Short mmCIF file of C-alpha atoms and ligand atoms in Angstrom, two decimals:
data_model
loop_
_atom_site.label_atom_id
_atom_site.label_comp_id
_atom_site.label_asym_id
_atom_site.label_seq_id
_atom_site.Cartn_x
_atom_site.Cartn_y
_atom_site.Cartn_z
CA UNK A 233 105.60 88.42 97.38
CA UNK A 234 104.05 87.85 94.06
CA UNK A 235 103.10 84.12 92.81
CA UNK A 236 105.39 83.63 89.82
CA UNK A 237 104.88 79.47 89.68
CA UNK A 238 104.38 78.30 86.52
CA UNK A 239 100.69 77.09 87.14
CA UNK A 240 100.10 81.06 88.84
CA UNK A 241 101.63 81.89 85.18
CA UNK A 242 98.91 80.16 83.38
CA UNK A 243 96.03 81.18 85.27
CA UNK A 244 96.82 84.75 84.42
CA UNK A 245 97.15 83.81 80.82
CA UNK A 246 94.54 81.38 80.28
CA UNK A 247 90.90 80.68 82.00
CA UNK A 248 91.42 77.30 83.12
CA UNK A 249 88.33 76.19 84.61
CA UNK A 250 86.73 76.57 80.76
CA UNK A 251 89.24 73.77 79.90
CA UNK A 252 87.16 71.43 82.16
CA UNK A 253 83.91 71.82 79.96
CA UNK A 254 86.44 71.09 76.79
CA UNK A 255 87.40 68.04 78.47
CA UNK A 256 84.12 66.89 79.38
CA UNK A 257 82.77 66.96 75.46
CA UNK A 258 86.46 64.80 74.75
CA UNK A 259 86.20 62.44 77.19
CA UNK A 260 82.30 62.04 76.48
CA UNK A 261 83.26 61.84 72.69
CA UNK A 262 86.28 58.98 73.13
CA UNK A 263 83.73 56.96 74.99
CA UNK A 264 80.97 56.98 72.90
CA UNK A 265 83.26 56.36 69.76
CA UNK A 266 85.14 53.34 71.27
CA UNK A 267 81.65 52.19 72.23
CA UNK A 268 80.57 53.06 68.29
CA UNK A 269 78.08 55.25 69.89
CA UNK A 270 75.58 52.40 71.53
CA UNK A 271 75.48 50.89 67.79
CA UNK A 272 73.96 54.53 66.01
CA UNK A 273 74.56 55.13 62.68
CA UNK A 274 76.87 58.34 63.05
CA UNK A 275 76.93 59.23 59.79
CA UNK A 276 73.04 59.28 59.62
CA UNK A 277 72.70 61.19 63.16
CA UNK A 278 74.63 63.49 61.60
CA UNK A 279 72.18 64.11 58.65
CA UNK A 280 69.27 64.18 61.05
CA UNK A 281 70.42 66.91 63.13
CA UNK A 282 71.52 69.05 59.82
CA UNK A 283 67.71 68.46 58.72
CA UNK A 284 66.69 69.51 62.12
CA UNK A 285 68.93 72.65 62.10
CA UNK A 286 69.17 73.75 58.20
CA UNK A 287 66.75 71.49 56.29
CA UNK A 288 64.62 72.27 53.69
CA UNK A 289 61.60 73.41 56.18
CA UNK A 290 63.98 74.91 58.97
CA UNK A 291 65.70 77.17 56.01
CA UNK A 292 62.15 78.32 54.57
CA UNK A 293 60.82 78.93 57.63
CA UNK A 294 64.27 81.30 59.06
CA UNK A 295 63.53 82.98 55.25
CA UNK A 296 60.15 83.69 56.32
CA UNK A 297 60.69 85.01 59.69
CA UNK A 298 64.28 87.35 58.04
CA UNK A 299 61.19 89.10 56.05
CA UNK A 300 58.79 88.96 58.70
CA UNK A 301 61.85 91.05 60.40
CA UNK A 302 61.88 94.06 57.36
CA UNK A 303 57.85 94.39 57.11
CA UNK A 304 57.63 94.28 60.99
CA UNK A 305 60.96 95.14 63.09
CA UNK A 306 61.05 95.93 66.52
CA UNK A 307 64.39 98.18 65.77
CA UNK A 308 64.84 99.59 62.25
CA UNK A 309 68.40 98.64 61.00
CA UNK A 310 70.14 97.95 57.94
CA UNK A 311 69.28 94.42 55.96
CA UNK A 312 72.88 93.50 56.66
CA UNK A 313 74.08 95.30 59.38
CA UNK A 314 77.19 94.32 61.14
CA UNK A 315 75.17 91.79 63.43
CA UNK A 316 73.85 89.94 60.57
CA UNK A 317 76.83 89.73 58.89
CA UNK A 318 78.54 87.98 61.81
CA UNK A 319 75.69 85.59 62.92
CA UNK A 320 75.93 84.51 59.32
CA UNK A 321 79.52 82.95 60.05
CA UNK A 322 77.82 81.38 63.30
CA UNK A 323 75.04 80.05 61.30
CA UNK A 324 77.59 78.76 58.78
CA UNK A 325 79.93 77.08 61.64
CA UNK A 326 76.78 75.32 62.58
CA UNK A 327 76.17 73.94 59.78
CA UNK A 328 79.65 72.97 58.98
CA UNK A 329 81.49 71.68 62.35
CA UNK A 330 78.91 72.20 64.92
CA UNK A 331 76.12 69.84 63.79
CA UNK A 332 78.44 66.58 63.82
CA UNK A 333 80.13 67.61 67.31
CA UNK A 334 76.46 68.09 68.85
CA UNK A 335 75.85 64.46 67.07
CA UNK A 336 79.14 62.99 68.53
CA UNK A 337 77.85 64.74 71.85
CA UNK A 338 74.35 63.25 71.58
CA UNK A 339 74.73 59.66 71.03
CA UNK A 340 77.77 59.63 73.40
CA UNK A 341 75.96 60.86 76.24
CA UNK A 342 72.93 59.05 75.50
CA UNK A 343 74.83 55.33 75.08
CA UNK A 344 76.77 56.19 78.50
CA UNK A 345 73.57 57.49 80.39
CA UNK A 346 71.97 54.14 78.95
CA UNK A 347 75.13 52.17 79.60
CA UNK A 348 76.22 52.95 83.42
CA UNK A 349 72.49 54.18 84.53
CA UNK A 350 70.36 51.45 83.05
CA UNK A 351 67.51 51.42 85.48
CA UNK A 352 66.66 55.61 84.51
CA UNK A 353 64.98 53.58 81.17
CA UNK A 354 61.25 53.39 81.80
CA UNK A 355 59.90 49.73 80.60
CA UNK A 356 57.45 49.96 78.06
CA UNK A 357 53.69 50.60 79.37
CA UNK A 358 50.64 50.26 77.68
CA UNK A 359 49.04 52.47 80.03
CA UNK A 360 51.19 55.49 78.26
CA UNK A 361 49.82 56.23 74.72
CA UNK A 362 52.82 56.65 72.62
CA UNK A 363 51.64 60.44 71.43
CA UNK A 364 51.53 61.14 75.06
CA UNK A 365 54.81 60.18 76.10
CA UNK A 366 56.11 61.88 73.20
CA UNK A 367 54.18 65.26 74.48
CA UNK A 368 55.85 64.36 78.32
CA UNK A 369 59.35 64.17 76.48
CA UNK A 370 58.89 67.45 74.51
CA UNK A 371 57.21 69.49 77.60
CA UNK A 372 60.50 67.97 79.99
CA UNK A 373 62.99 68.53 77.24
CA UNK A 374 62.05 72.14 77.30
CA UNK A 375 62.02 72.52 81.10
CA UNK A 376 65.60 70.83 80.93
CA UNK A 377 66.75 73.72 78.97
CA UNK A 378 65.32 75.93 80.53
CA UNK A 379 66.91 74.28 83.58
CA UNK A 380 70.18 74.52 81.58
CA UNK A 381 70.13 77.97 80.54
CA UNK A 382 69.33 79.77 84.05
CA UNK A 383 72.57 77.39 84.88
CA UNK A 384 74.60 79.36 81.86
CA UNK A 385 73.18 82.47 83.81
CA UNK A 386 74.35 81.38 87.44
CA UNK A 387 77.52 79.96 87.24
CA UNK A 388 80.14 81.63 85.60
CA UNK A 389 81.88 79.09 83.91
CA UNK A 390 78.51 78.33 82.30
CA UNK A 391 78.70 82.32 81.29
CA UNK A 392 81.76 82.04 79.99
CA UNK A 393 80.46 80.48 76.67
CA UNK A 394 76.51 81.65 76.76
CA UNK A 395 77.87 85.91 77.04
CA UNK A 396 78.41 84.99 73.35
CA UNK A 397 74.68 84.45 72.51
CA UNK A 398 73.99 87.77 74.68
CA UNK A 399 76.20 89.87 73.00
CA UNK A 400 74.53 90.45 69.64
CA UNK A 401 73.32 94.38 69.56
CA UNK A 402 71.27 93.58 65.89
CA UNK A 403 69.66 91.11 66.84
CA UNK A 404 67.86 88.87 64.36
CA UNK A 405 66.85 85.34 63.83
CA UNK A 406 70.13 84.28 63.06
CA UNK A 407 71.47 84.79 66.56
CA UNK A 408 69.63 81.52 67.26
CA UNK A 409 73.14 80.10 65.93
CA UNK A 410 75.00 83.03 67.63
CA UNK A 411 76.70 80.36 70.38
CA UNK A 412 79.52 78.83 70.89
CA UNK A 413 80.02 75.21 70.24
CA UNK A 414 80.87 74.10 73.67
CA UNK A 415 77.66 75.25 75.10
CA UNK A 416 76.02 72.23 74.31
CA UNK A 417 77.76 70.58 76.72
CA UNK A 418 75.83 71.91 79.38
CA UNK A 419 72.11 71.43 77.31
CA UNK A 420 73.02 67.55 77.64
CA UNK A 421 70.72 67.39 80.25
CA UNK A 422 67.81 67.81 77.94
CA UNK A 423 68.18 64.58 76.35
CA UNK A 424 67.50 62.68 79.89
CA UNK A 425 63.66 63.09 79.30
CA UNK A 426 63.71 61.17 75.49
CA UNK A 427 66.48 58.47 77.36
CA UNK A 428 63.72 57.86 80.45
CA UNK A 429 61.08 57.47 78.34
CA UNK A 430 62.90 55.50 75.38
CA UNK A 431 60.39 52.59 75.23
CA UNK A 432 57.63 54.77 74.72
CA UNK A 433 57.83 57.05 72.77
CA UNK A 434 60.47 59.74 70.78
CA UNK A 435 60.76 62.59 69.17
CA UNK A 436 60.08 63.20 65.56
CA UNK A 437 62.24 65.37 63.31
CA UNK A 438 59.05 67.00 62.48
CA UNK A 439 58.89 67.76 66.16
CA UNK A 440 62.31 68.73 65.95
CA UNK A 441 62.24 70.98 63.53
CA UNK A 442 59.19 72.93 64.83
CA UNK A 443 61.15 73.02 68.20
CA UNK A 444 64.17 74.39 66.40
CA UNK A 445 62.53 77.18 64.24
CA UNK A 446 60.30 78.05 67.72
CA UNK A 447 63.63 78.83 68.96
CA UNK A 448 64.89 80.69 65.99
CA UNK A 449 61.56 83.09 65.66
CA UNK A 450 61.88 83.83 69.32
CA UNK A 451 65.45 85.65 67.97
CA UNK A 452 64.04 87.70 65.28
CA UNK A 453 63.83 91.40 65.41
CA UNK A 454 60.27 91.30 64.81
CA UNK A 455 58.01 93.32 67.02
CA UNK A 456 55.19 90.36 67.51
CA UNK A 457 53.85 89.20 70.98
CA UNK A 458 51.33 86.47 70.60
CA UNK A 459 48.80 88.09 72.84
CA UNK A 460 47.18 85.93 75.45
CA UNK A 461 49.58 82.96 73.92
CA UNK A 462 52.39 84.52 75.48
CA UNK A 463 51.55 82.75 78.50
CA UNK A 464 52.21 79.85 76.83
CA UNK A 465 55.00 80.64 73.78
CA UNK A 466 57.89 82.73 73.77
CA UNK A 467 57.47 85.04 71.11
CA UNK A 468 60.10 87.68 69.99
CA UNK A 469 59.09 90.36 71.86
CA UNK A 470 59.56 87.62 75.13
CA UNK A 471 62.85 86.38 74.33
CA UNK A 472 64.05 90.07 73.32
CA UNK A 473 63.79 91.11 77.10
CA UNK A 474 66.10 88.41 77.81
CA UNK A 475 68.70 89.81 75.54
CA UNK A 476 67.64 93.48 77.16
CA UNK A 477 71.31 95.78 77.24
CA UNK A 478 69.63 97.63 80.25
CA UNK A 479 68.26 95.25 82.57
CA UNK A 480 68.57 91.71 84.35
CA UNK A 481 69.24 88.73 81.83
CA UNK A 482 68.17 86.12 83.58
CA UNK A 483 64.75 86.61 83.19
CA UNK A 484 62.61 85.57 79.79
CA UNK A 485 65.09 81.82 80.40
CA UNK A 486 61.88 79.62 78.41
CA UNK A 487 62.85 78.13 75.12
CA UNK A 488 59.82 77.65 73.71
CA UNK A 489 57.15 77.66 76.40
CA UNK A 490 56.77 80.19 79.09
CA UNK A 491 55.41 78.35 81.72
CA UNK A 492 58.75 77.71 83.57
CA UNK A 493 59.18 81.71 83.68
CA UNK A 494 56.17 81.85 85.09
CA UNK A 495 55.93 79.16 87.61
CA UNK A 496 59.20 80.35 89.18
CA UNK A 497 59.00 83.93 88.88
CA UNK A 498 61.12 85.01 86.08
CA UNK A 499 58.35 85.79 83.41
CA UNK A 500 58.73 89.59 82.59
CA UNK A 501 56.02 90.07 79.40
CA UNK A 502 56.07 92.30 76.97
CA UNK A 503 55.19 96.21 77.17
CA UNK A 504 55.15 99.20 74.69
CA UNK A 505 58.79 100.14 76.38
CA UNK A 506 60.45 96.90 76.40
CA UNK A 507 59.50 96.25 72.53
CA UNK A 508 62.35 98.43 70.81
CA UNK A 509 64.87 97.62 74.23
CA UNK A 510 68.61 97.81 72.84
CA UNK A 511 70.08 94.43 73.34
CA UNK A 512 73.85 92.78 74.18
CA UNK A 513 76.42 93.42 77.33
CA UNK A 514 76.84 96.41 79.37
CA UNK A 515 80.30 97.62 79.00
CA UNK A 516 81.25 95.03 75.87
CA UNK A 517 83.06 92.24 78.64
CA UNK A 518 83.27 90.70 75.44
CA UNK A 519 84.78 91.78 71.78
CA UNK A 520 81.89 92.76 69.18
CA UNK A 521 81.47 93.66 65.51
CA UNK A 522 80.25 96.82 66.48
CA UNK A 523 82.84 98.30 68.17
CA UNK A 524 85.53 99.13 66.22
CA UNK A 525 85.80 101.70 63.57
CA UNK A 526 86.30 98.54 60.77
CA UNK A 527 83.63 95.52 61.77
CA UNK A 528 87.08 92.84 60.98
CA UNK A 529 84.76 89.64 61.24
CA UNK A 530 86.52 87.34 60.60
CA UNK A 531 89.17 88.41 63.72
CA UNK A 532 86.35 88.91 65.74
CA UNK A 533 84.61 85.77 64.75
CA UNK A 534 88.20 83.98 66.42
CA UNK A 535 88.20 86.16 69.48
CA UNK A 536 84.52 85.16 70.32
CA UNK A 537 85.35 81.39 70.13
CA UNK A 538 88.18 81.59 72.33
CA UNK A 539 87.17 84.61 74.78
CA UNK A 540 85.94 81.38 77.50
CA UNK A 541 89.27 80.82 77.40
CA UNK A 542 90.82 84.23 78.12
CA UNK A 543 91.62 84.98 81.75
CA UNK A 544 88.48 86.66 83.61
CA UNK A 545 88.87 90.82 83.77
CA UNK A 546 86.52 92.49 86.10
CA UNK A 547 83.60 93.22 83.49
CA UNK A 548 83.17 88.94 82.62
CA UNK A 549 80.29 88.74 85.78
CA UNK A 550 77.11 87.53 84.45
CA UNK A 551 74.66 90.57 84.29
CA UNK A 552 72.12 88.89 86.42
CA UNK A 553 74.67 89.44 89.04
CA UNK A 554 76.62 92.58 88.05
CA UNK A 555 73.88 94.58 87.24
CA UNK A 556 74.22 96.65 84.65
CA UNK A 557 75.91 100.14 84.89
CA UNK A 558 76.99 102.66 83.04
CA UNK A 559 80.19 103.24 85.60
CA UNK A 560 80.89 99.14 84.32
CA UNK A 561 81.25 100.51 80.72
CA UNK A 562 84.78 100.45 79.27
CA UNK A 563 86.47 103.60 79.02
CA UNK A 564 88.01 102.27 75.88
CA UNK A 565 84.99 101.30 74.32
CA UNK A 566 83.61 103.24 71.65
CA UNK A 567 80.43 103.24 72.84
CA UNK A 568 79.08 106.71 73.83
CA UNK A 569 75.10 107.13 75.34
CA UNK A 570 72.23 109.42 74.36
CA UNK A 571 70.25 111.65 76.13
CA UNK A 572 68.15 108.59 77.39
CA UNK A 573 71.42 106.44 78.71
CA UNK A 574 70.76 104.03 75.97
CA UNK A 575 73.56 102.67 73.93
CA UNK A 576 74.70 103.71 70.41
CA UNK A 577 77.96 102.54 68.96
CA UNK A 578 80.01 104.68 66.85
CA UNK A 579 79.94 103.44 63.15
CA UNK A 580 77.52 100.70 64.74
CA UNK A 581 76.14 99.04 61.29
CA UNK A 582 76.50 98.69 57.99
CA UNK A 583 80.30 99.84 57.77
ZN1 ZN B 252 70.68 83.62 78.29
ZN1 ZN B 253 68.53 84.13 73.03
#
């Protein structure tokens, strides 16, 4: 007999266990506000972290690399194809609502990490030059996301909001922003280093900033490998196998460095056939631009920010773990292959 309880009734409406991440940032939030976030100036977090993520230098620097992307691309495609059109509504929700949620986020955790786990605080030692503990911080903070991000690949709650990021097919350095606003919930973690070593030494924005547009450049669509540097910095044509359509994701994890890849055996480095790969989801689990006839981005834009939410259908596995498959791809989808079995969408750009 079929379960027809109320709670059996929501499950098959709604994705409940993504509530739980929703929660988390809340409850995080209320504490660190009725605690006036450990005595931080909110309104001036909040003006660091735009500097950090659209300031002056970030904003040159993503206009640099967007050219960088039309003298050098690794796939030819219009300047505003469908892709960019929608990352641009990303980037702008960034700017807008994400940057003071990641604030309220930031000092909240920091202030209750500092507050219930006092002794994780490192006293101040001479023996640690501040420039070096401030290299330590930026070296762990990295390995903590990279930590965090083969997480977003493993678990599928995680995947629930990072198949977002992965399912840009024009990809470009404004997918950097092309995530979804509770993800930062689980990149928490990468504040522990900067809390531990407090008394000694902190990040700049400078630091920031570099960190940040590292990031960004590692999205663009430009074919560039930095040679025997790779084996130190993820360069675009690194990060790009990570967003390969045929292929396992959870390779290519590094943020900015590429010595976690390497030291546990995920590094896959660039070659001649990997540089023009076709990126996003096998089968479209989740609703893109490019599939429809009409790109509706705004509609699309909604259905991306709520799809954690949706119940699970059989096509939501990470890839890592599905493998991709031509027999996964949606009947329905308007998505028909080439000669080679790579992917080309009907009407795909600049519609
Ligand atoms: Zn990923
Ligand atoms: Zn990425």
């Amino acid at each position: 007999m079929r379960d027809v309880s109320p709670g059996s009734k929501l499950s098959s409406r709604l994705y409940l266990p993504a509530f739980s991440v929703a929660a988390v940032a809340a409850a995080l939030i209320g504490i660190g506000w009725s605690r006036r976030f450990g005595g931080a100036r909110f309104d001036s977090s909040v003006s660091g972290l735009r500097v950090i993520a659209i300031g002056p230098i970030s904003l040159v620097a993503i206009g640099l690399f967007l050219v960088a992307e039309r003298v050098r691309p690794a796939q030819r495609r219009p300047l505003i194809a469908r892709g960019h059109r929608q990352d641009l509504l990303f980037t702008v929700l960034n700017a807008t609502l994400v940057v003071p949620l990641v604030t309220a986020l930031t000092l909240s955790f920091s202030e209750v990490a500092r507050t219930t786990l006092p002794w994780i605080v490192l006293p101040r030692s001479d023996a640690l030059p501040r420039w070096a503990a401030t290299a330590v911080i930026f070296v762990a903070m990295d390995f903590c996301n990279w930590f965090a991000h083969l997480a977003n690949h493993r678990v599928l709650l995680l995947w629930r909001f990072h198949e977002l990021h992965h399912s840009q097919e024009d990809m470009s350095v404004l997918t950097v922003f092309r995530t979804h606003p509770l993800i930062h919930v689980s990149y928490l973690i990468a504040l522990v280093p900067a809390i531990v070593l407090l008394a000694n030494g902190a990040l700049t924005t400078t630091l920031l900033v570099v960190y940040g547009t590292m990031v960004a450049f590692a999205h663009s669509n430009t074919n560039l490998g930095f040679g025997p540097l790779d084996r130190i910095f993820v360069s675009p044509n690194f990060h790009r196998i990570h967003h390969q359509l045929d292929g396992p994701q959870d390779v290519n994890l590094g943020f900015a460095l590429t010595i976690w890849d390497q030291l546990f055996h995920r590094a896959v480095f660039p070659t001649e056939a990997t540089i023009r790969t076709d990126t996003g989801l096998p089968g479209r689990p989740l609703i893109v631009e490019q599939a429809a006839l009409r790109p509706r981005h705004l509609a699309v834009f909604a259905a991306q920010l709520v799809a954690p939410f949706r119940p699970l259908n059989d096509l939501s596995d990470p890839p890592s773990r599905a493998g991709p498959s031509a027999s996964r791809r949606s009947a329905s989808s308007p998505v028909q292959e080439d000669e080679k079995g790579s992917r080309i969408a009907v009407e795909s750009v600049a519609t």
